[in-house]
Amino acid sequence: MLSQLTLCTGVIVIFFLIVYSDFVSASNVTIDKNGYIVYCPCMGRFGNQAEQFLGSLLFAKYLDRTLVLPPFVEYRNYQVIFSPFDDFFQLEPIRKYHRVIAMEDFMENIAPTIWPENERYILCYDPRRGDKDRTPGCNPFDGSPFKPFWYNFNITRFRSSVFHQPLVTQFSEAKLWKSRFKHINVLAFVGAPSAFPTNEEAIPLQKYLHYTDSIAEKAAKYRAERGFSRKPYLAIHLRHGSDWVKACSLLKENDMSQLFSSNQCTNRAGIKLNEIKLPYEVCSHSVRTIIKDIKRALTDGENTHRLEVIYVATDYNNELVWDEIHRQLPDVKLVTPTLTYHNGTITRKHSPPHYIIDTYLLAYSNYFIGNCISSFSAFASRIRLQSFRFNRTTQFFANDLLYPDQLSFKDEL
């Protein structure tokens, strides 16, 4: 009788533990009572997406909602590729500033509870005219990468569109957003709730972006394969693809004081050049300018490292430019996306690195020269300026045309 009672009691205890463990597991998913912000990072490539992430994070902070971190969108061989946010960057450092969650985690563990299909609304400022849908709406599935992005998470319909005009997605209007949309758990936006270029107040948030260990390891492996591990190097970012040159032509046709991410070099060291006309050379550099600025970096007497390598990140693998750099600087090892020049020889190596490895190597270089206008350059320069305080060793091509009397900036200690 006692043994039967003991057995029965044991079964009850085991059953209770199973139920209890399931309950605890479910309770581990914490729902933010203030709600969430979801958006499609559908403007441009990585540089633009990263730029708008900063503004979106600031917006989420002021609305006191958890920011759902979308994957980065990449275009490869005419295909849209998605890379989860936390494949590239750690989440915990960002959480020191504000609450965030990867979209993959959100869709699997939280969306089924608070964001069922019949309660999904999509927000935009005013109607977007779709190619097929003539009904005024946000048309979130119209075009690429809009449709591939939402479909990637099995989101194939929204209940309806919500127009948030006259409100804009600025943190300064946070109180109005909180009041007007307090009844919607998830604010899902067609595009990033951020200006482009991002708000100046959002730029310091770059310091919360830390690469994952995996990215650091891949970058180290790449350096080893190219033969410049533990060697001081100058990293340059060159944009001279045909689409970029076409965009730069705007500076020839118009008097412009701002273009894309130009604020990164026109608002430095407390000097604001808001009224200056941006020179075309600052956007699309001649080979003469490229080599002149490289030589200046290599002979910088205040630089504590003797730079032994020039590392090139670029949107266009122009071997004629690499040949000319090597011809004029034959004693410095030159590492380009597909070629390595060293000791009078040219070695063909592996395929170009993934763009995120480029950003890592630009950010962690001993000296950096970027493109003043480019948001890709801005991503690397902001890590250097906001996290490392590498002011003097962070420069831009044709910088002397903007600051003729101040060619460099002192490091902040």
Short mmCIF file of C-alpha atoms in Angstrom, two decimals:
data_model
loop_
_atom_site.label_atom_id
_atom_site.label_comp_id
_atom_site.label_asym_id
_atom_site.label_seq_id
_atom_site.Cartn_x
_atom_site.Cartn_y
_atom_site.Cartn_z
CA MET A 1 0.00 0.00 0.00
CA LEU A 2 2.82 2.36 0.93
CA SER A 3 4.71 1.59 -2.26
CA GLN A 4 1.56 2.25 -4.33
CA LEU A 5 1.03 5.57 -2.54
CA THR A 6 4.66 6.52 -3.07
CA LEU A 7 4.39 5.67 -6.76
CA CYS A 8 1.18 7.67 -7.11
CA THR A 9 2.72 10.64 -5.32
CA GLY A 10 5.78 10.45 -7.56
CA VAL A 11 3.63 10.52 -10.69
CA ILE A 12 1.75 13.57 -9.40
CA VAL A 13 4.99 15.35 -8.56
CA ILE A 14 6.47 14.60 -12.00
CA PHE A 15 3.26 15.80 -13.69
CA PHE A 16 3.34 18.99 -11.63
CA LEU A 17 6.97 19.63 -12.53
CA ILE A 18 6.26 19.19 -16.23
CA VAL A 19 3.31 21.61 -16.10
CA TYR A 20 5.28 24.03 -13.94
CA SER A 21 8.30 23.95 -16.23
CA ASP A 22 6.07 24.68 -19.22
CA PHE A 23 4.55 27.59 -17.34
CA VAL A 24 7.95 29.00 -16.44
CA SER A 25 9.14 28.61 -20.02
CA ALA A 26 6.15 30.56 -21.27
CA SER A 27 6.56 33.20 -18.59
CA ASN A 28 10.18 33.78 -19.65
CA VAL A 29 8.84 35.69 -22.65
CA THR A 30 8.34 39.19 -21.28
CA ILE A 31 5.80 41.32 -23.14
CA ASP A 32 6.51 45.05 -23.25
CA LYS A 33 3.31 46.69 -22.03
CA ASN A 34 4.31 49.91 -23.82
CA GLY A 35 4.36 48.15 -27.19
CA TYR A 36 6.76 47.63 -30.07
CA ILE A 37 8.07 49.31 -33.20
CA VAL A 38 8.60 47.23 -36.35
CA TYR A 39 9.84 48.58 -39.67
CA CYS A 40 11.15 47.57 -43.06
CA PRO A 41 14.75 48.76 -43.67
CA CYS A 42 13.85 49.30 -47.29
CA MET A 43 15.95 52.36 -48.18
CA GLY A 44 19.23 51.64 -49.90
CA ARG A 45 22.03 49.33 -48.89
CA PHE A 46 23.85 48.76 -45.62
CA GLY A 47 25.11 52.33 -45.07
CA ASN A 48 21.64 53.82 -45.40
CA GLN A 49 20.04 51.07 -43.32
CA ALA A 50 22.58 51.56 -40.53
CA GLU A 51 22.12 55.32 -40.68
CA GLN A 52 18.36 55.01 -40.24
CA PHE A 53 18.74 52.41 -37.51
CA LEU A 54 20.26 55.11 -35.27
CA GLY A 55 17.28 57.41 -35.80
CA SER A 56 14.82 54.56 -35.30
CA LEU A 57 16.51 53.62 -32.01
CA LEU A 58 16.24 57.20 -30.80
CA PHE A 59 12.57 57.31 -31.86
CA ALA A 60 11.83 54.07 -29.97
CA LYS A 61 13.57 55.44 -26.88
CA TYR A 62 11.38 58.54 -26.78
CA LEU A 63 8.21 56.56 -27.46
CA ASP A 64 9.33 54.09 -24.76
CA ARG A 65 8.55 51.11 -26.99
CA THR A 66 10.77 48.12 -27.69
CA LEU A 67 12.50 48.41 -31.05
CA VAL A 68 12.28 45.27 -33.15
CA LEU A 69 15.58 44.98 -35.00
CA PRO A 70 15.05 43.99 -38.63
CA PRO A 71 17.60 41.98 -40.56
CA PHE A 72 19.93 43.83 -42.89
CA VAL A 73 18.86 43.70 -46.52
CA GLU A 74 21.44 42.77 -49.12
CA TYR A 75 21.12 42.52 -52.89
CA ARG A 76 23.18 39.69 -54.35
CA ASN A 77 22.90 38.38 -57.92
CA TYR A 78 19.49 39.98 -58.27
CA GLN A 79 18.29 38.24 -55.11
CA VAL A 80 17.23 39.87 -51.85
CA ILE A 81 19.20 38.37 -48.95
CA PHE A 82 18.44 38.93 -45.25
CA SER A 83 21.07 38.83 -42.50
CA PRO A 84 19.74 38.83 -38.91
CA PHE A 85 20.80 41.90 -36.97
CA ASP A 86 22.48 39.86 -34.24
CA ASP A 87 24.61 38.02 -36.78
CA PHE A 88 26.57 41.26 -37.11
CA PHE A 89 26.07 43.16 -33.85
CA GLN A 90 25.65 42.28 -30.20
CA LEU A 91 22.29 43.10 -28.64
CA GLU A 92 23.34 43.51 -25.01
CA PRO A 93 25.36 46.73 -25.54
CA ILE A 94 22.34 48.28 -27.31
CA ARG A 95 20.10 47.24 -24.41
CA LYS A 96 22.18 49.41 -22.12
CA TYR A 97 20.56 52.30 -23.96
CA HIS A 98 17.10 50.93 -24.73
CA ARG A 99 15.02 47.78 -25.11
CA VAL A 100 15.51 45.89 -28.37
CA ILE A 101 14.71 42.45 -29.73
CA ALA A 102 15.74 40.72 -32.96
CA MET A 103 12.84 40.42 -35.39
CA GLU A 104 13.29 36.67 -35.71
CA ASP A 105 12.84 36.31 -31.93
CA PHE A 106 9.91 38.73 -31.90
CA MET A 107 8.01 36.93 -34.65
CA GLU A 108 8.52 33.50 -33.06
CA ASN A 109 7.92 34.25 -29.39
CA ILE A 110 5.93 37.47 -29.05
CA ALA A 111 4.01 38.22 -32.25
CA PRO A 112 1.70 35.18 -31.95
CA THR A 113 0.47 36.57 -28.61
CA ILE A 114 0.14 40.31 -29.23
CA TRP A 115 0.26 40.70 -33.02
CA PRO A 116 -2.08 38.18 -34.63
CA GLU A 117 -2.80 38.62 -38.31
CA ASN A 118 -6.19 40.26 -37.79
CA GLU A 119 -4.62 42.96 -35.58
CA ARG A 120 -1.77 43.96 -37.86
CA TYR A 121 -1.86 47.55 -39.06
CA ILE A 122 0.71 49.18 -41.31
CA LEU A 123 1.64 52.84 -40.84
CA CYS A 124 2.78 55.43 -43.35
CA TYR A 125 2.59 59.23 -43.56
CA ASP A 126 0.12 59.24 -46.44
CA PRO A 127 -1.02 56.82 -49.15
CA ARG A 128 1.58 55.14 -51.35
CA ARG A 129 0.26 54.43 -54.80
CA GLY A 130 0.77 50.76 -55.55
CA ASP A 131 1.23 49.29 -58.99
CA LYS A 132 -1.73 46.95 -58.64
CA ASP A 133 -3.76 48.23 -55.70
CA ARG A 134 -5.62 51.41 -56.63
CA THR A 135 -7.15 51.75 -53.20
CA PRO A 136 -5.38 54.49 -51.24
CA GLY A 137 -3.20 52.76 -48.69
CA CYS A 138 0.35 52.19 -47.50
CA ASN A 139 0.80 49.35 -50.01
CA PRO A 140 3.56 47.74 -47.92
CA PHE A 141 4.07 44.88 -50.39
CA ASP A 142 4.56 47.05 -53.43
CA GLY A 143 8.06 46.76 -54.85
CA SER A 144 11.33 45.28 -53.68
CA PRO A 145 12.57 44.79 -51.02
CA PHE A 146 9.20 45.63 -49.41
CA LYS A 147 7.36 42.48 -50.39
CA PRO A 148 10.33 40.08 -49.89
CA PHE A 149 10.98 41.61 -46.46
CA TRP A 150 7.49 41.09 -45.03
CA TYR A 151 7.01 37.74 -46.77
CA ASN A 152 10.29 36.55 -45.26
CA PHE A 153 8.49 36.64 -41.90
CA ASN A 154 5.28 35.13 -43.28
CA ILE A 155 3.52 38.50 -43.09
CA THR A 156 1.38 38.48 -46.22
CA ARG A 157 -1.40 40.86 -45.26
CA PHE A 158 -2.22 43.76 -42.96
CA ARG A 159 -5.68 44.47 -41.66
CA SER A 160 -5.57 48.07 -42.87
CA SER A 161 -3.38 51.12 -43.39
CA VAL A 162 -3.00 53.87 -40.81
CA PHE A 163 -1.86 57.32 -41.92
CA HIS A 164 0.05 59.20 -39.25
CA GLN A 165 0.12 62.63 -40.88
CA PRO A 166 0.62 65.36 -39.78
CA LEU A 167 2.88 63.59 -37.26
CA VAL A 168 6.36 62.79 -38.51
CA THR A 169 8.63 60.14 -37.05
CA GLN A 170 10.66 62.57 -34.96
CA PHE A 171 11.48 62.02 -31.31
CA SER A 172 10.39 65.61 -30.62
CA GLU A 173 6.77 64.56 -31.23
CA ALA A 174 6.92 61.60 -28.86
CA LYS A 175 4.11 62.78 -26.59
CA LEU A 176 1.72 63.09 -29.51
CA TRP A 177 2.66 59.62 -30.77
CA LYS A 178 2.08 58.14 -27.32
CA SER A 179 -1.33 59.74 -27.04
CA ARG A 180 -2.58 59.08 -30.55
CA PHE A 181 -1.43 55.47 -30.93
CA LYS A 182 -1.54 54.10 -27.41
CA HIS A 183 -4.22 51.58 -28.47
CA ILE A 184 -1.93 49.90 -31.06
CA ASN A 185 0.44 47.33 -29.57
CA VAL A 186 2.74 47.17 -32.56
CA LEU A 187 3.54 50.21 -34.68
CA ALA A 188 4.64 48.68 -37.99
CA PHE A 189 6.08 51.12 -40.51
CA VAL A 190 6.48 50.74 -44.26
CA GLY A 191 9.96 52.25 -43.92
CA ALA A 192 12.32 53.21 -41.13
CA PRO A 193 10.86 55.77 -38.66
CA SER A 194 13.93 57.96 -39.10
CA ALA A 195 15.09 60.83 -41.22
CA PHE A 196 17.88 60.38 -43.74
CA PRO A 197 20.48 61.47 -43.01
CA THR A 198 19.74 60.62 -39.41
CA ASN A 199 19.11 63.18 -36.69
CA GLU A 200 22.23 64.72 -35.22
CA GLU A 201 21.01 63.68 -31.75
CA ALA A 202 21.08 60.03 -32.84
CA ILE A 203 24.70 59.95 -34.02
CA PRO A 204 26.23 59.28 -30.55
CA LEU A 205 24.17 56.08 -30.35
CA GLN A 206 26.73 54.52 -32.68
CA LYS A 207 28.81 53.72 -29.58
CA TYR A 208 26.27 51.03 -28.63
CA LEU A 209 26.96 49.04 -31.80
CA HIS A 210 29.52 46.33 -31.08
CA TYR A 211 30.44 43.68 -33.63
CA THR A 212 29.86 40.05 -32.71
CA ASP A 213 32.80 37.81 -31.94
CA SER A 214 32.10 35.95 -35.17
CA ILE A 215 32.62 39.10 -37.25
CA ALA A 216 35.83 39.93 -35.39
CA GLU A 217 37.13 36.42 -36.03
CA LYS A 218 36.29 36.58 -39.74
CA ALA A 219 38.03 39.94 -40.05
CA ALA A 220 41.13 38.57 -38.32
CA LYS A 221 41.12 35.56 -40.65
CA TYR A 222 40.84 37.85 -43.66
CA ARG A 223 43.84 39.91 -42.48
CA ALA A 224 45.83 36.74 -41.98
CA GLU A 225 44.98 35.47 -45.47
CA ARG A 226 46.05 38.78 -46.99
CA GLY A 227 49.25 38.90 -44.96
CA PHE A 228 48.73 41.98 -42.81
CA SER A 229 47.93 40.59 -39.38
CA ARG A 230 49.37 42.78 -36.63
CA LYS A 231 50.70 45.25 -39.20
CA PRO A 232 49.70 48.93 -38.92
CA TYR A 233 47.51 49.77 -41.88
CA LEU A 234 45.80 52.66 -43.60
CA ALA A 235 42.21 51.85 -44.62
CA ILE A 236 40.57 53.81 -47.41
CA HIS A 237 37.00 53.70 -48.63
CA LEU A 238 36.58 54.60 -52.29
CA ARG A 239 33.25 55.03 -54.01
CA HIS A 240 33.61 55.41 -57.75
CA GLY A 241 31.02 53.08 -59.25
CA SER A 242 28.89 54.46 -62.07
CA ASP A 243 25.79 54.92 -59.90
CA TRP A 244 27.83 56.87 -57.35
CA VAL A 245 29.45 59.11 -59.96
CA LYS A 246 25.97 59.86 -61.30
CA ALA A 247 24.76 60.82 -57.81
CA CYS A 248 27.79 63.09 -57.33
CA SER A 249 26.86 64.97 -60.52
CA LEU A 250 24.18 66.70 -58.43
CA LEU A 251 27.00 68.78 -56.95
CA LYS A 252 27.97 69.97 -60.42
CA GLU A 253 24.44 70.94 -61.27
CA ASN A 254 23.41 72.56 -57.96
CA ASP A 255 24.84 74.60 -55.11
CA MET A 256 24.40 72.12 -52.26
CA SER A 257 25.59 72.35 -48.65
CA GLN A 258 24.36 68.86 -47.74
CA LEU A 259 24.23 65.56 -49.63
CA PHE A 260 23.60 62.14 -48.08
CA SER A 261 25.94 61.81 -45.05
CA SER A 262 28.06 64.90 -45.69
CA ASN A 263 27.36 66.21 -42.18
CA GLN A 264 30.00 63.79 -40.93
CA CYS A 265 32.71 66.04 -42.36
CA THR A 266 31.03 69.44 -42.45
CA ASN A 267 30.11 69.38 -38.73
CA ARG A 268 33.41 68.42 -37.11
CA ALA A 269 35.41 69.81 -34.21
CA GLY A 270 32.67 72.30 -33.44
CA ILE A 271 32.97 73.86 -36.89
CA LYS A 272 29.76 73.94 -38.90
CA LEU A 273 29.93 74.59 -42.62
CA ASN A 274 26.22 74.60 -43.32
CA GLU A 275 26.52 77.32 -45.92
CA ILE A 276 29.48 75.93 -47.84
CA LYS A 277 29.04 74.64 -51.37
CA LEU A 278 30.13 71.02 -51.41
CA PRO A 279 32.81 70.51 -54.06
CA TYR A 280 32.38 67.70 -56.56
CA GLU A 281 35.86 66.42 -55.67
CA VAL A 282 34.67 65.67 -52.13
CA CYS A 283 32.14 63.21 -53.56
CA SER A 284 33.95 61.76 -56.57
CA HIS A 285 37.73 61.97 -56.18
CA SER A 286 40.29 62.12 -58.93
CA VAL A 287 43.21 59.69 -58.81
CA ARG A 288 45.41 62.69 -58.09
CA THR A 289 43.41 63.53 -54.95
CA ILE A 290 43.37 59.90 -53.81
CA ILE A 291 47.14 59.54 -54.03
CA LYS A 292 47.81 62.97 -52.53
CA ASP A 293 45.71 62.19 -49.45
CA ILE A 294 47.21 58.72 -49.08
CA LYS A 295 50.71 60.21 -49.15
CA ARG A 296 49.68 62.75 -46.52
CA ALA A 297 48.49 59.96 -44.22
CA LEU A 298 51.62 57.89 -44.76
CA THR A 299 53.89 60.83 -43.92
CA ASP A 300 51.84 62.15 -41.00
CA GLY A 301 54.55 62.97 -38.48
CA GLU A 302 52.10 62.83 -35.56
CA ASN A 303 50.99 59.30 -36.39
CA THR A 304 52.55 56.94 -33.86
CA HIS A 305 52.37 53.97 -36.27
CA ARG A 306 54.44 53.54 -39.39
CA LEU A 307 51.74 52.42 -41.77
CA GLU A 308 52.89 49.36 -43.69
CA VAL A 309 49.73 48.45 -45.60
CA ILE A 310 47.01 50.23 -47.55
CA TYR A 311 43.70 48.39 -47.35
CA VAL A 312 41.03 49.30 -49.91
CA ALA A 313 37.27 48.92 -49.45
CA THR A 314 35.34 49.94 -52.54
CA ASP A 315 32.14 49.64 -54.55
CA TYR A 316 34.07 49.28 -57.82
CA ASN A 317 37.20 47.18 -58.29
CA ASN A 318 39.09 49.57 -60.58
CA GLU A 319 42.43 47.90 -61.23
CA LEU A 320 43.70 50.90 -63.21
CA VAL A 321 43.50 52.98 -60.00
CA TRP A 322 45.23 50.26 -57.97
CA ASP A 323 48.02 50.08 -60.55
CA GLU A 324 48.60 53.82 -60.31
CA ILE A 325 48.63 53.83 -56.51
CA HIS A 326 51.17 51.02 -56.52
CA ARG A 327 53.28 52.74 -59.18
CA GLN A 328 53.57 55.88 -57.06
CA LEU A 329 53.87 54.04 -53.72
CA PRO A 330 55.79 50.87 -54.58
CA ASP A 331 57.18 50.33 -51.06
CA VAL A 332 53.79 50.00 -49.36
CA LYS A 333 51.77 46.80 -49.52
CA LEU A 334 48.45 47.43 -51.25
CA VAL A 335 45.49 45.14 -50.52
CA THR A 336 42.51 45.55 -52.86
CA PRO A 337 39.36 43.40 -53.14
CA THR A 338 40.95 40.95 -55.60
CA LEU A 339 44.65 41.86 -55.85
CA THR A 340 47.57 42.31 -53.49
CA TYR A 341 50.57 44.39 -54.57
CA HIS A 342 53.78 43.77 -52.66
CA ASN A 343 57.51 43.92 -53.40
CA GLY A 344 56.91 44.50 -57.08
CA THR A 345 54.60 41.52 -57.50
CA ILE A 346 50.86 41.24 -57.95
CA THR A 347 49.09 38.33 -56.29
CA ARG A 348 45.54 37.27 -57.03
CA LYS A 349 43.72 36.32 -53.87
CA HIS A 350 40.24 35.24 -52.87
CA SER A 351 37.00 36.98 -53.69
CA PRO A 352 36.20 40.34 -52.03
CA PRO A 353 35.19 40.25 -48.34
CA HIS A 354 31.61 40.61 -47.21
CA TYR A 355 30.67 44.25 -46.75
CA ILE A 356 30.42 43.91 -42.96
CA ILE A 357 34.05 42.79 -42.86
CA ASP A 358 34.91 45.91 -44.84
CA THR A 359 33.24 48.08 -42.20
CA TYR A 360 35.11 46.28 -39.43
CA LEU A 361 38.49 46.73 -41.10
CA LEU A 362 37.76 50.39 -41.84
CA ALA A 363 36.66 51.06 -38.28
CA TYR A 364 39.60 49.30 -36.63
CA SER A 365 42.34 50.61 -38.92
CA ASN A 366 45.28 52.64 -37.61
CA TYR A 367 44.36 55.43 -40.01
CA PHE A 368 41.18 55.90 -42.06
CA ILE A 369 40.30 58.01 -45.09
CA GLY A 370 36.69 57.84 -46.20
CA ASN A 371 34.22 59.46 -48.55
CA CYS A 372 32.61 62.51 -46.95
CA ILE A 373 29.27 61.93 -48.68
CA SER A 374 28.93 58.17 -48.20
CA SER A 375 26.79 56.65 -45.44
CA PHE A 376 29.00 53.54 -45.62
CA SER A 377 32.01 55.70 -44.73
CA ALA A 378 29.89 57.36 -42.06
CA PHE A 379 29.25 54.04 -40.36
CA ALA A 380 32.96 53.34 -39.99
CA SER A 381 33.90 56.91 -39.11
CA ARG A 382 31.27 57.11 -36.36
CA ILE A 383 32.60 54.00 -34.67
CA ARG A 384 36.03 55.59 -34.73
CA LEU A 385 34.77 58.95 -33.49
CA GLN A 386 32.07 57.89 -31.02
CA SER A 387 33.66 54.74 -29.58
CA PHE A 388 37.41 55.18 -30.03
CA ARG A 389 37.83 58.98 -30.22
CA PHE A 390 40.17 58.57 -33.20
CA ASN A 391 39.57 62.12 -34.38
CA ARG A 392 42.94 62.94 -35.90
CA THR A 393 43.31 59.61 -37.68
CA THR A 394 39.83 59.77 -39.17
CA GLN A 395 39.89 61.82 -42.37
CA PHE A 396 38.07 62.22 -45.67
CA PHE A 397 39.27 62.56 -49.23
CA ALA A 398 39.57 66.17 -50.41
CA ASN A 399 39.12 67.28 -46.79
CA ASP A 400 41.42 70.25 -47.42
CA LEU A 401 38.82 71.73 -49.76
CA LEU A 402 36.45 71.99 -46.78
CA TYR A 403 39.01 72.92 -44.13
CA PRO A 404 41.94 74.59 -45.93
CA ASP A 405 43.40 75.88 -42.65
CA GLN A 406 42.80 72.73 -40.59
CA LEU A 407 43.88 69.48 -42.21
CA SER A 408 43.56 67.30 -39.12
CA PHE A 409 41.80 67.11 -35.79
CA LYS A 410 43.37 66.23 -32.45
CA ASP A 411 42.37 63.00 -30.79
CA GLU A 412 40.10 63.42 -27.78
CA LEU A 413 41.49 61.62 -24.76
#
